[in-house]
mmCIF file of C-alpha atoms in Angstrom:
data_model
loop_
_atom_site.group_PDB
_atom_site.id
_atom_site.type_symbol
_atom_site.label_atom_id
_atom_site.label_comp_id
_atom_site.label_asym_id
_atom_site.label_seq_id
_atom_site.Cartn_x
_atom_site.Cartn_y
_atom_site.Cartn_z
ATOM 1 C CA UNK M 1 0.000 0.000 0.000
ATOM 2 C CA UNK M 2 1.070 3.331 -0.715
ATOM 3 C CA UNK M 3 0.376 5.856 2.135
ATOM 4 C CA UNK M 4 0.546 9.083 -0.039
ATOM 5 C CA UNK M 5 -2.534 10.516 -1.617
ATOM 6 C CA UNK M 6 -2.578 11.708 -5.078
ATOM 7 C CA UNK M 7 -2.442 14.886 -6.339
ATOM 8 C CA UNK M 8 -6.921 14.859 -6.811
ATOM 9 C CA UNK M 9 -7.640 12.713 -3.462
ATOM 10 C CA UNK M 10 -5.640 15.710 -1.960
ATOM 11 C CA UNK M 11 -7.570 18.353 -3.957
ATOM 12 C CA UNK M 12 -11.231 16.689 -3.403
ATOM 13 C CA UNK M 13 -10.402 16.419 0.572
ATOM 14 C CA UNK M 14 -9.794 19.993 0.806
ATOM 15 C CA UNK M 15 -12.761 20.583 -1.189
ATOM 16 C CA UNK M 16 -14.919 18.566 1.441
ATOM 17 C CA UNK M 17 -13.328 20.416 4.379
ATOM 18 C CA UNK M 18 -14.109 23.962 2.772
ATOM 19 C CA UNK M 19 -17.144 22.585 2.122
ATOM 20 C CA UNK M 20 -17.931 21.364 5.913
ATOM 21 C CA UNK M 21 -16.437 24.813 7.119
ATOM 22 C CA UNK M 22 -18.272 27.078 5.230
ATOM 23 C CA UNK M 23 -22.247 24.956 5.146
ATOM 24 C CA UNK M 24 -22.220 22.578 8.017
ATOM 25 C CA UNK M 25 -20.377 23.340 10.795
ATOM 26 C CA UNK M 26 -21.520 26.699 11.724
ATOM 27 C CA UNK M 27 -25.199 25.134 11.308
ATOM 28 C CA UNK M 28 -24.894 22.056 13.273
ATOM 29 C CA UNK M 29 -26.867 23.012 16.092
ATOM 30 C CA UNK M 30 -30.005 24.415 14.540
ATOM 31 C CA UNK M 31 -30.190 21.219 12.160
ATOM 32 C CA UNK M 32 -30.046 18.915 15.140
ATOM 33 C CA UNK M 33 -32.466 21.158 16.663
ATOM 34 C CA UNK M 34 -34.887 21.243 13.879
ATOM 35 C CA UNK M 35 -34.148 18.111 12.666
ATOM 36 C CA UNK M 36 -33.665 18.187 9.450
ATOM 37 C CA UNK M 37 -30.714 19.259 7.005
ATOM 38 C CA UNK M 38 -30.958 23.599 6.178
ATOM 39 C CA UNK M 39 -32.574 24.516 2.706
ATOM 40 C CA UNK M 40 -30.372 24.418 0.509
ATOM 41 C CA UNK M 41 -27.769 22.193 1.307
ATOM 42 C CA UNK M 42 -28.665 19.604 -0.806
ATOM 43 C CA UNK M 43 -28.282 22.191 -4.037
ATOM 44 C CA UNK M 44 -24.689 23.063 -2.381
ATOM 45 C CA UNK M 45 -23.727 19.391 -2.038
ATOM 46 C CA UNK M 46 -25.116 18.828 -5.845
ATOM 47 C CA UNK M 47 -23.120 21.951 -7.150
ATOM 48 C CA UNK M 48 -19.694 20.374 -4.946
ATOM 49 C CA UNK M 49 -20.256 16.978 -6.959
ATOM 50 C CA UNK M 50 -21.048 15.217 -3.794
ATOM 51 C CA UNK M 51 -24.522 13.239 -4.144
ATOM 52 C CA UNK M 52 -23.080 11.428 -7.492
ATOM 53 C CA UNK M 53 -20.123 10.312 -6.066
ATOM 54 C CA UNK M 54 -20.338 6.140 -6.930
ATOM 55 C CA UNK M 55 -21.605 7.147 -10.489
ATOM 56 C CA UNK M 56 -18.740 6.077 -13.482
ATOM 57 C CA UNK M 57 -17.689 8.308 -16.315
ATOM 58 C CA UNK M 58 -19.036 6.836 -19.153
ATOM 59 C CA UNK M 59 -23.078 7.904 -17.137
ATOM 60 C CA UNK M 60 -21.459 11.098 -16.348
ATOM 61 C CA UNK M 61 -20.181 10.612 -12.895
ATOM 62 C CA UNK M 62 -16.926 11.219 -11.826
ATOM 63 C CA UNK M 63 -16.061 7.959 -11.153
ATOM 64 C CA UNK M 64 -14.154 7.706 -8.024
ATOM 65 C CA UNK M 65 -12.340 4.983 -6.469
ATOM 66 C CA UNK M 66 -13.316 3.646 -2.770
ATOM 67 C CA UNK M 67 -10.566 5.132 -1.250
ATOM 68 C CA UNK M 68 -10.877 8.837 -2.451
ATOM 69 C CA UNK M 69 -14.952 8.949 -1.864
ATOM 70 C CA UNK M 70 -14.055 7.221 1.718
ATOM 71 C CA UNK M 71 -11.516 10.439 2.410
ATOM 72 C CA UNK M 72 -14.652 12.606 1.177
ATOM 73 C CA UNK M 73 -17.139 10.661 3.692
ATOM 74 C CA UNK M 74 -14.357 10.839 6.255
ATOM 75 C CA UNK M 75 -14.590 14.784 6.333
ATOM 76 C CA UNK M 76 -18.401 15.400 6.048
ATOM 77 C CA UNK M 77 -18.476 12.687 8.701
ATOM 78 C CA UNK M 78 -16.320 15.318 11.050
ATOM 79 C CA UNK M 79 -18.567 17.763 10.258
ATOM 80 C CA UNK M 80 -22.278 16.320 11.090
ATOM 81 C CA UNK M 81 -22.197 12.522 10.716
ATOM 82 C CA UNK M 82 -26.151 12.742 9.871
ATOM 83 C CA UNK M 83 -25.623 15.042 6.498
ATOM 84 C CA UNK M 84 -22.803 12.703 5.935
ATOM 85 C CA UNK M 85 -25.529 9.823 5.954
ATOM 86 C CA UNK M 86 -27.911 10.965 3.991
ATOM 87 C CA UNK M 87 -25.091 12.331 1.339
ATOM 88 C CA UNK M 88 -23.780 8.568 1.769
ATOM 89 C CA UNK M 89 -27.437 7.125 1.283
ATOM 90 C CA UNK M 90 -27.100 7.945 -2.483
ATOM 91 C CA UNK M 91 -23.997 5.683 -2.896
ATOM 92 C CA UNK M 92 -26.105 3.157 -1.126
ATOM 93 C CA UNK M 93 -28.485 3.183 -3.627
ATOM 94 C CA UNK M 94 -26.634 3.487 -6.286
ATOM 95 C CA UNK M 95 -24.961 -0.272 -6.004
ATOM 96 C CA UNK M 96 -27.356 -2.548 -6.203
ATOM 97 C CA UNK M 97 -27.731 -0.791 -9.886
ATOM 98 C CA UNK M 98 -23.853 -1.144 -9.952
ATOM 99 C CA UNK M 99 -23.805 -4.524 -9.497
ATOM 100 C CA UNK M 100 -26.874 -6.247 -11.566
ATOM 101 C CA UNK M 101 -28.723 -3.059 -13.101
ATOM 102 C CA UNK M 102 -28.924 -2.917 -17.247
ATOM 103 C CA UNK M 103 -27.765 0.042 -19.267
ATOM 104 C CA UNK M 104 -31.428 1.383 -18.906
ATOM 105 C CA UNK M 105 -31.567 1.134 -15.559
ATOM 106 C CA UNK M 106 -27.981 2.745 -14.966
ATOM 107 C CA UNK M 107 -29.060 5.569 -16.832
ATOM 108 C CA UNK M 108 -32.220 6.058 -15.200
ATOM 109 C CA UNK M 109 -30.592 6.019 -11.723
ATOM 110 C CA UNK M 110 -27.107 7.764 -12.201
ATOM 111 C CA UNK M 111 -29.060 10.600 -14.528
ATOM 112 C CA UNK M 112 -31.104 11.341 -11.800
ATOM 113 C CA UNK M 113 -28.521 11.709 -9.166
ATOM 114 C CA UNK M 114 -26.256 13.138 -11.690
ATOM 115 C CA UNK M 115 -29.132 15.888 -11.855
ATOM 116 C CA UNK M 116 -28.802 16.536 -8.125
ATOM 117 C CA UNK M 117 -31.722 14.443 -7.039
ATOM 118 C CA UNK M 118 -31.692 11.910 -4.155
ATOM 119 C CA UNK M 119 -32.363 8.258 -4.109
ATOM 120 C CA UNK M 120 -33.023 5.717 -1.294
ATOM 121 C CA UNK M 121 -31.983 1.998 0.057
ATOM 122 C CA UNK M 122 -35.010 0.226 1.096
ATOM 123 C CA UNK M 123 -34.959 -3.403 2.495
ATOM 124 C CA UNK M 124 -35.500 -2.647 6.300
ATOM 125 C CA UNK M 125 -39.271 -3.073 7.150
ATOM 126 C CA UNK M 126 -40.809 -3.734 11.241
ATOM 127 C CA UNK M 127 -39.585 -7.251 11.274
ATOM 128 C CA UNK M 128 -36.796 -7.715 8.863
ATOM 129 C CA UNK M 129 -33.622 -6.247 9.707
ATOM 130 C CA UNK M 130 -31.084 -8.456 10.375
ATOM 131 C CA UNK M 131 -32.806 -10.976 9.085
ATOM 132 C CA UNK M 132 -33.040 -9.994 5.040
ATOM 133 C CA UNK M 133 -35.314 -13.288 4.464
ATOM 134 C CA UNK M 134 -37.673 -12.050 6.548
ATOM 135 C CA UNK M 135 -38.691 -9.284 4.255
ATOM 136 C CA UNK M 136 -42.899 -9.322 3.948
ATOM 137 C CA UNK M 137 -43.301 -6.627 1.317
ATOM 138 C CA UNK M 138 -44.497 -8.963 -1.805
ATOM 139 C CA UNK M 139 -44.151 -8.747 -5.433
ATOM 140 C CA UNK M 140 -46.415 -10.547 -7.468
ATOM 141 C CA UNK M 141 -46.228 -11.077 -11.127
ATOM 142 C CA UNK M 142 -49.432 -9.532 -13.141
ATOM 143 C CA UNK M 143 -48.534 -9.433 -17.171
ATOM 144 C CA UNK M 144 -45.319 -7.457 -17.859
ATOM 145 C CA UNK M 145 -45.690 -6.191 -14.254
ATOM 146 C CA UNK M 146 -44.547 -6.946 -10.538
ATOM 147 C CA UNK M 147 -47.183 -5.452 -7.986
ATOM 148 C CA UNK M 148 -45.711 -4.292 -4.902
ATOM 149 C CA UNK M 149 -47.427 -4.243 -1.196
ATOM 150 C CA UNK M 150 -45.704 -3.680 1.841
ATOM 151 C CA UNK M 151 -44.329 -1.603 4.219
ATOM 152 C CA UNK M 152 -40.447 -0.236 4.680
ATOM 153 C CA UNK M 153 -38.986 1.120 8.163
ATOM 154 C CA UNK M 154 -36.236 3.776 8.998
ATOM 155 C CA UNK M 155 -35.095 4.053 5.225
ATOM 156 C CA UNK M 156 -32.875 7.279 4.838
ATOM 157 C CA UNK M 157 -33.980 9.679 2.691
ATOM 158 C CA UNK M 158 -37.017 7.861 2.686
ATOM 159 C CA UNK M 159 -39.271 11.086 2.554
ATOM 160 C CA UNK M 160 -36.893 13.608 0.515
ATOM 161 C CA UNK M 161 -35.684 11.148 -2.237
ATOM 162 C CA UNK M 162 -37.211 11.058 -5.913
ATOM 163 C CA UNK M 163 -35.853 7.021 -6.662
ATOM 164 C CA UNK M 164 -36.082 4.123 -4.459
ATOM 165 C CA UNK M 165 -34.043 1.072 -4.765
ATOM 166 C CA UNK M 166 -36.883 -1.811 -3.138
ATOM 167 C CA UNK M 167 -36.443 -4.862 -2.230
ATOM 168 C CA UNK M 168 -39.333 -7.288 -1.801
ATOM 169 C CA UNK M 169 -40.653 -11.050 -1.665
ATOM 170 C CA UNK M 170 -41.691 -12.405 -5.330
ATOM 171 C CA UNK M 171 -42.029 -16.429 -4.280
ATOM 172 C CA UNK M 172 -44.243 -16.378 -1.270
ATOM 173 C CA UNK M 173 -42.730 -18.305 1.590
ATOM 174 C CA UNK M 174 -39.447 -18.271 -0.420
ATOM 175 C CA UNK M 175 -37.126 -16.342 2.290
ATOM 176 C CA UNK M 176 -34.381 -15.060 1.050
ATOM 177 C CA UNK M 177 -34.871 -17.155 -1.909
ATOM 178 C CA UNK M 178 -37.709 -14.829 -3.120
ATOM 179 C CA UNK M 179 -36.015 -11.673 -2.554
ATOM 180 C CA UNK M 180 -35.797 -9.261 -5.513
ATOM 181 C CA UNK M 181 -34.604 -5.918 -6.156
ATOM 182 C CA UNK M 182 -36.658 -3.222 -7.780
ATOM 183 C CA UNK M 183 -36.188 0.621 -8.950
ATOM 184 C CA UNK M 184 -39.640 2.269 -7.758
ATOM 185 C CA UNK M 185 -40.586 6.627 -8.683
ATOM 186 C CA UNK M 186 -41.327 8.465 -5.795
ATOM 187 C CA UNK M 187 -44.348 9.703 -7.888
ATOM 188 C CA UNK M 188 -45.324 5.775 -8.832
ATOM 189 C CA UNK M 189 -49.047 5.491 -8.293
ATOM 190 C CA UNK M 190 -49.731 3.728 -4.900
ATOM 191 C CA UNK M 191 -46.543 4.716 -3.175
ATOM 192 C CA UNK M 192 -46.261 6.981 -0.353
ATOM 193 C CA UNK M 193 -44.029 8.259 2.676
ATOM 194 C CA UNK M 194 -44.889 7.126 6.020
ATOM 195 C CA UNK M 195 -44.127 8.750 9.849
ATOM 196 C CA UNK M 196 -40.811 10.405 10.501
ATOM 197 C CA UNK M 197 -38.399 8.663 12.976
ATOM 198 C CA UNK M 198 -38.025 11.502 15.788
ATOM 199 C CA UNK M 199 -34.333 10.092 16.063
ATOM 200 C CA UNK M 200 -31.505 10.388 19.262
ATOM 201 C CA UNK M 201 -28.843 11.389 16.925
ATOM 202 C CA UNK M 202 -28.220 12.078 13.594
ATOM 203 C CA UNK M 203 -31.401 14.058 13.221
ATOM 204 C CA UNK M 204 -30.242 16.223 10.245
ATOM 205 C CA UNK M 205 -30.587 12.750 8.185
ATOM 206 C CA UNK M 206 -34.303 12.204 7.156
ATOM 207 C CA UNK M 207 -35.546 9.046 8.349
ATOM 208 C CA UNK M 208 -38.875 7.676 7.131
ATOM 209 C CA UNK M 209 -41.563 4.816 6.623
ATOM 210 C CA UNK M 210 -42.397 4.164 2.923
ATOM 211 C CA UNK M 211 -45.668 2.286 2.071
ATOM 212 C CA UNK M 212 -46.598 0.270 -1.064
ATOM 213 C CA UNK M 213 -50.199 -0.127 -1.846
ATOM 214 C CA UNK M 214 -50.358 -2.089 -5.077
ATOM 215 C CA UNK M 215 -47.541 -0.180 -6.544
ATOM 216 C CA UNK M 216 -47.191 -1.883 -10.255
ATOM 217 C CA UNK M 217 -43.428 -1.904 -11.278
ATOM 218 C CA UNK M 218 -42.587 -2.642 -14.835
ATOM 219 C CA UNK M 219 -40.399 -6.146 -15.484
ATOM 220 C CA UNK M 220 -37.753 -3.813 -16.990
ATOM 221 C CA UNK M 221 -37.161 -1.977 -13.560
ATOM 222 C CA UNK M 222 -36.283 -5.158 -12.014
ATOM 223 C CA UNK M 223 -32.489 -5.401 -10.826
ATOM 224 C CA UNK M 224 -30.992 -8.491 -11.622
ATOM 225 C CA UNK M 225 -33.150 -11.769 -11.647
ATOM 226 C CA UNK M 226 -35.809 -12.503 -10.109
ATOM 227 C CA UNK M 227 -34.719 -14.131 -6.463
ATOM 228 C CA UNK M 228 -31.369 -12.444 -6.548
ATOM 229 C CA UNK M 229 -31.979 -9.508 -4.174
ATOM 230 C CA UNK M 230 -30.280 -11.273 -1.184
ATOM 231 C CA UNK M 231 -27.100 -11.612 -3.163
ATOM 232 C CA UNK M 232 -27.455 -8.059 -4.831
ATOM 233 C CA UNK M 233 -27.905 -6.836 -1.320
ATOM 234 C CA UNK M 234 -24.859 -8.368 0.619
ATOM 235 C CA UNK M 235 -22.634 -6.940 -2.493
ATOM 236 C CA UNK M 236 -24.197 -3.651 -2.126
ATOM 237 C CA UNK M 237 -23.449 -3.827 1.926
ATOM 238 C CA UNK M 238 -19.620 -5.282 1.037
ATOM 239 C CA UNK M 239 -19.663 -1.899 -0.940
ATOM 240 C CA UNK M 240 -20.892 0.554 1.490
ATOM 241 C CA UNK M 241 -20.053 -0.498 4.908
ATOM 242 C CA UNK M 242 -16.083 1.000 4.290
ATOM 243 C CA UNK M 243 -17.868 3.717 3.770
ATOM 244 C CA UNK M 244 -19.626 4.128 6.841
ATOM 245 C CA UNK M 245 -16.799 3.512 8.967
ATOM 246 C CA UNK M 246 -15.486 6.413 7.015
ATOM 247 C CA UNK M 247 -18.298 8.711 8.430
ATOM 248 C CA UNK M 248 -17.349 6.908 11.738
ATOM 249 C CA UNK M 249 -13.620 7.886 11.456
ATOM 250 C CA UNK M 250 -14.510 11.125 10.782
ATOM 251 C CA UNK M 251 -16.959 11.629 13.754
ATOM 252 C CA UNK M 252 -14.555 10.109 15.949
ATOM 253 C CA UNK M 253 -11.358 12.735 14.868
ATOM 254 C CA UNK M 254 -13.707 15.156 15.379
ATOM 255 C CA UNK M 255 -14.682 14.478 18.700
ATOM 256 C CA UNK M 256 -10.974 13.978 19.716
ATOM 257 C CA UNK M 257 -10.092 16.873 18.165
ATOM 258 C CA UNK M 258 -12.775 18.739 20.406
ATOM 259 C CA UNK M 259 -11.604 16.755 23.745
ATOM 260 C CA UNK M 260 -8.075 17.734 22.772
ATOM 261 C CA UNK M 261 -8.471 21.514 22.738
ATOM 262 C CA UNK M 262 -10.829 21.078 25.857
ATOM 263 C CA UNK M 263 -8.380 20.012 28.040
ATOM 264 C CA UNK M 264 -5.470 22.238 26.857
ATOM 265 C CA UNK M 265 -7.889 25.336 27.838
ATOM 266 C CA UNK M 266 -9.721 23.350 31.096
ATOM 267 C CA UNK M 267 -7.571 24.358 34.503
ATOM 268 C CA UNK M 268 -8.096 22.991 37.403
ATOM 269 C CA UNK M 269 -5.728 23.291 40.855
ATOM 270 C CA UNK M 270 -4.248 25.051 38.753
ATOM 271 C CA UNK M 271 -3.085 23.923 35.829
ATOM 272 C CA UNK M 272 -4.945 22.413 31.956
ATOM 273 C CA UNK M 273 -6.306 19.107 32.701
ATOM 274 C CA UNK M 274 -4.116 18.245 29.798
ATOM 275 C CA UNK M 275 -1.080 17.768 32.295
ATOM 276 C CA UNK M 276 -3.283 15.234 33.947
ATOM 277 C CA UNK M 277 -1.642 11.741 33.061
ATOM 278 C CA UNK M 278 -5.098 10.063 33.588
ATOM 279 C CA UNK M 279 -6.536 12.521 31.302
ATOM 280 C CA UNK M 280 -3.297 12.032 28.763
ATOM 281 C CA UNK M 281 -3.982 8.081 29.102
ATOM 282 C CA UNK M 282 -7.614 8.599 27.559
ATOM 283 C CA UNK M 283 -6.351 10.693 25.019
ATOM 284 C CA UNK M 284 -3.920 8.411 24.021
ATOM 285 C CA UNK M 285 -6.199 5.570 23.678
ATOM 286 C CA UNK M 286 -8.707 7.657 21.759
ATOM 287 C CA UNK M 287 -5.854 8.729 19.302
ATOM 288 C CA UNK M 288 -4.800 5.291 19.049
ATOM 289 C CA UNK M 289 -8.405 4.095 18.369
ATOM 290 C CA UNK M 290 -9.121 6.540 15.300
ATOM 291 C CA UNK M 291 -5.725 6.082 13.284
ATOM 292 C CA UNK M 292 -6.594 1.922 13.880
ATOM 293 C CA UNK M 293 -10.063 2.633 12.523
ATOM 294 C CA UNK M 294 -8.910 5.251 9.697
ATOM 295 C CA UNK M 295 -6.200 2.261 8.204
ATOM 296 C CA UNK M 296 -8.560 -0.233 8.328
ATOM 297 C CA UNK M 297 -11.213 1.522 6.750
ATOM 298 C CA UNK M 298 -8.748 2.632 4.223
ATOM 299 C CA UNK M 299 -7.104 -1.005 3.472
ATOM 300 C CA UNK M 300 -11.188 -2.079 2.697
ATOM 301 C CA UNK M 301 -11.057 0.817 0.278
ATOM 302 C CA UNK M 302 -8.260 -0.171 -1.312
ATOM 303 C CA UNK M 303 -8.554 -3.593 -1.459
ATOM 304 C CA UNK M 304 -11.921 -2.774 -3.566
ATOM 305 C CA UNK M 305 -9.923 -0.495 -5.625
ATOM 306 C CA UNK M 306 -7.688 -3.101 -5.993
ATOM 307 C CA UNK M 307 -10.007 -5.691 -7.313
ATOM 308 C CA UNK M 308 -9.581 -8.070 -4.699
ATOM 309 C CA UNK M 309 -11.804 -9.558 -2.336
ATOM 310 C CA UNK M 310 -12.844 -7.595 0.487
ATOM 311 C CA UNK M 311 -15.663 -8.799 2.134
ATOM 312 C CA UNK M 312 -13.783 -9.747 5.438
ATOM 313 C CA UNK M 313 -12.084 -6.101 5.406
ATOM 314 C CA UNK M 314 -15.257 -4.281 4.674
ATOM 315 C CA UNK M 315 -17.022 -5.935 7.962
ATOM 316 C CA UNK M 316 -14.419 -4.936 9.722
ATOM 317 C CA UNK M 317 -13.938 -1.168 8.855
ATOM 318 C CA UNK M 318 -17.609 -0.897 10.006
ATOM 319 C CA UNK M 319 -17.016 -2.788 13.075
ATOM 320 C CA UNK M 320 -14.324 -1.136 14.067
ATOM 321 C CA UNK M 321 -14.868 2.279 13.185
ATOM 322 C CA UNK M 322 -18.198 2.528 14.380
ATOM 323 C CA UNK M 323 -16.975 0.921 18.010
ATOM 324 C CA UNK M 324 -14.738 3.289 17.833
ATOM 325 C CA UNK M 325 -16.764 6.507 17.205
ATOM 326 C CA UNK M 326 -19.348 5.428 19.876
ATOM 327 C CA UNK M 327 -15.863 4.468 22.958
ATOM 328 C CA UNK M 328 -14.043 7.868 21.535
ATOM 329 C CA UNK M 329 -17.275 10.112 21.467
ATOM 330 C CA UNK M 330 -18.210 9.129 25.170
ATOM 331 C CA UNK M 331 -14.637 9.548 26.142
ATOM 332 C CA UNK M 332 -14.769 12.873 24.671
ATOM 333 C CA UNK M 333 -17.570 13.513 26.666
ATOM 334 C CA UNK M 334 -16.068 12.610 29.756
ATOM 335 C CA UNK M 335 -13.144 14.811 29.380
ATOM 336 C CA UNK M 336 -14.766 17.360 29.061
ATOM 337 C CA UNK M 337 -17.321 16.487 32.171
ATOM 338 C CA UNK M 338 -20.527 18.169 32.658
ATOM 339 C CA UNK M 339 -19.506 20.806 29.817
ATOM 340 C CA UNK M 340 -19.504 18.059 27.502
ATOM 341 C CA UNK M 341 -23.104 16.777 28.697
ATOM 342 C CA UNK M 342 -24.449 20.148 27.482
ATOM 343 C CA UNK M 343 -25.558 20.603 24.187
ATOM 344 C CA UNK M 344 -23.957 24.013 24.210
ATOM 345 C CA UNK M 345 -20.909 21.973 23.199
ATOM 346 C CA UNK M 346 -20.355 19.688 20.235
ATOM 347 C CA UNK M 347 -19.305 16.285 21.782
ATOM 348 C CA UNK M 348 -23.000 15.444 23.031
ATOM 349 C CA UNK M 349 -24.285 15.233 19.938
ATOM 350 C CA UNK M 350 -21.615 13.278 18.519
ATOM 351 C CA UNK M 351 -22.329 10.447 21.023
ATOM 352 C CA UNK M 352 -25.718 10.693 20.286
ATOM 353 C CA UNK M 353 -24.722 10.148 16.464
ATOM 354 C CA UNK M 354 -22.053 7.476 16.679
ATOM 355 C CA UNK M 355 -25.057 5.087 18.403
ATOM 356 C CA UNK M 356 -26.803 4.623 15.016
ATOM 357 C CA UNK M 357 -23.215 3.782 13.312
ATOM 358 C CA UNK M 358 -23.177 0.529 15.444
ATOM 359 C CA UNK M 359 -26.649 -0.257 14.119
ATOM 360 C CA UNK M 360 -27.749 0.480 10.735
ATOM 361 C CA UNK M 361 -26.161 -1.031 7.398
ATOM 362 C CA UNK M 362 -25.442 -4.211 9.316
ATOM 363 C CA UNK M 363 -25.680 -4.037 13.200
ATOM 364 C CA UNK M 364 -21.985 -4.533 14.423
ATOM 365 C CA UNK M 365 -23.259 -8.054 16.372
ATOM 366 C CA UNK M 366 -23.777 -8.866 12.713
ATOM 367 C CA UNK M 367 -20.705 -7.822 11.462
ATOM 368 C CA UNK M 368 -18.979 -9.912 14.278
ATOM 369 C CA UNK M 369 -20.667 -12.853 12.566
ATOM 370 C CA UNK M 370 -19.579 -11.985 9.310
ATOM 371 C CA UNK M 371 -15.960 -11.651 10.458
ATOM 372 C CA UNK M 372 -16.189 -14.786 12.471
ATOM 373 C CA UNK M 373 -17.461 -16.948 9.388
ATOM 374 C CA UNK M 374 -14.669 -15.416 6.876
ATOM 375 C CA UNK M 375 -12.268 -17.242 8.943
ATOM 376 C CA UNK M 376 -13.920 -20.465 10.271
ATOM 377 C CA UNK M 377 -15.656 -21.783 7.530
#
């Protein structure tokens, strides 16, 4: 592995950091407040090249590699970890298209995100998470159609995206056997946003039921065969879970970062807490903790870049980096004692965000499992 970044992974990280300076940072609060991300913002992350990051060149994306849209997630991810989400929700979508779409369907996805639209990842409904085979939402076969009915739970972007990539049951009783990916309209007759989730952290990232009431989805829109979802879905999960512990690095720097400058400025009997070996000991391990996370989340990247198998390295950059945002975060916290339990400062609210990181996209009990298998069987 080479350590040094080129010459445009150098240029597009300083473009996220300007970017996180100048829109989110000084607007963190009221977003977590209001939750929801400002108006706006999604324009400013279109016109930055941000929401069509996974997209190749020849459907007009800029075709990235892993590694340099990982060092892009890694900085929005310091900056609000729920914008970095739903910004990181479009990639999401995007692979299940990547990996079994056709030319038409490419198109139809990547030209929407290319035009600054967003798109959504739905499998999750109220009793199939971890459990993909468990999916209830049905697709049934009528003519040169699949009609869809079912309901999907805590999908991001669920209620401000324009495309959905759905996943749903066509072989009744057929677990994951049955499952099968579809592209679905937000404007599809029969389809419709549900509640919002009134989330503990990353509130700025919009979090919503979706319900399908006979939606009828033409054959073509159908990724991959039909029963292939499960398999389109772990690929798509390989794919994106580096980049989630990316947003987890981030958050995690941050909130070091924060703890850091706490205790130079914090006296007590009469000196920083910084000259505190106990408090130099936690610092330590939390500096530790994020370069571990930020190489292994980079070696998944790169082995994808690469070409060669990742699977094992992408469970464990989520693992790992989202363990780590959620131990760092709290230890940021307690540096800074009852200062940082207030939401007047920053590290609350990055505790409250690293939770979800050990959750969604594969909860890190499942990951464990994952890891566990790649090297026992």
């Amino acid at each position: 592995m080479d350590f040094n970044f080129s010459a445009d992974q150098i240029a597009l990280k300083k473009m996220a950091q300007e970017l996180v300076a100048k829109e989110i940072t000084p607007y963190v609060h009221e977003m977590d407040e209001k939750s929801e991300m400002r108006p706006g913002l999604i324009q400013k992350f279109h016109n930055a090249g941000i929401l069509n990051l996974v997209v190749p060149e020849e459907y007009d994306g800029p075709g990235l590699d892993a590694l340099s849209i990982a060092l892009i997630y890694e900085e929005l991810g310091k900056g609000c970890a729920g914008v970095a989400t739903s910004a990181a929700a479009n990639a999401l979508a995007s692979y299940p298209v990547l990996v079994a779409g056709t030319d038409e369907q490419k198109r139809k996805m990547f030209d929407a995100l290319n035009d600054g639209k967003l798109a959504a990842f739905a499998l999750t409904e109220p009793n199939a998470g971890s459990d993909a085979g468990g999916v209830a939402t049905s697709a049934v076969k009528d003519g040169e159609y699949y009609v869809l009915n079912g309901t999907k739970c805590f999908i991001t972007n669920g209620g401000i995206s324009d495309v959905y990539t759905v996943f749903a049951n066509a072989r009744k009783s057929a677990g994951i056997r049955g499952l099968t990916a579809f592209i679905v309209d937000r404007d599809t007759p029969g389809f419709s946003v549900g509640k919002k989730e009134d989330k503990m952290g990353m509130r700025p990232s919009n979090t919503t039921e979706l319900i399908l009431d006979n939606v009828r989805v033409h054959e073509s829109m159908r990724i991959g065969r039909e029963g292939e979802g499960f398999k389109i879905a772990m690929k798509t999960l390989d794919a994106a879970r580096p980049l989630v512990g990316a947003v987890a690095v981030g958050l995690a720097d941050a909130a070091l970062q924060a703890a850091c400058k706490y205790a130079k400025e914090r006296q007590q009997f009469g000196k920083p807490i910084a000259s505190f070996q106990l408090v130099q000991g936690m610092i330590a391990d939390m500096v530790m903790a994020v370069e571990t996370a930020r190489l292994m989340v980079y070696k998944a990247c790169w082995l994808k870049d690469q070409g060669q198998d990742y699977k094992l390295e992408s469970a464990m950059a989520k693992c790992l980096s989202a363990d780590v945002a959620m131990k760092v975060t709290t230890d940021a916290v307690q540096v800074m004692g009852g200062y940082g339990y207030m939401k007047e400062y920053p590290v609350e609210k990055m505790m409250r965000d690293a939770k979800l990181l050990q959750i969604y996209e594969g909860t890190n009990q499942i990951q464990r499992l994952v890891i566990a298998n790649s090297v026992l069987y």
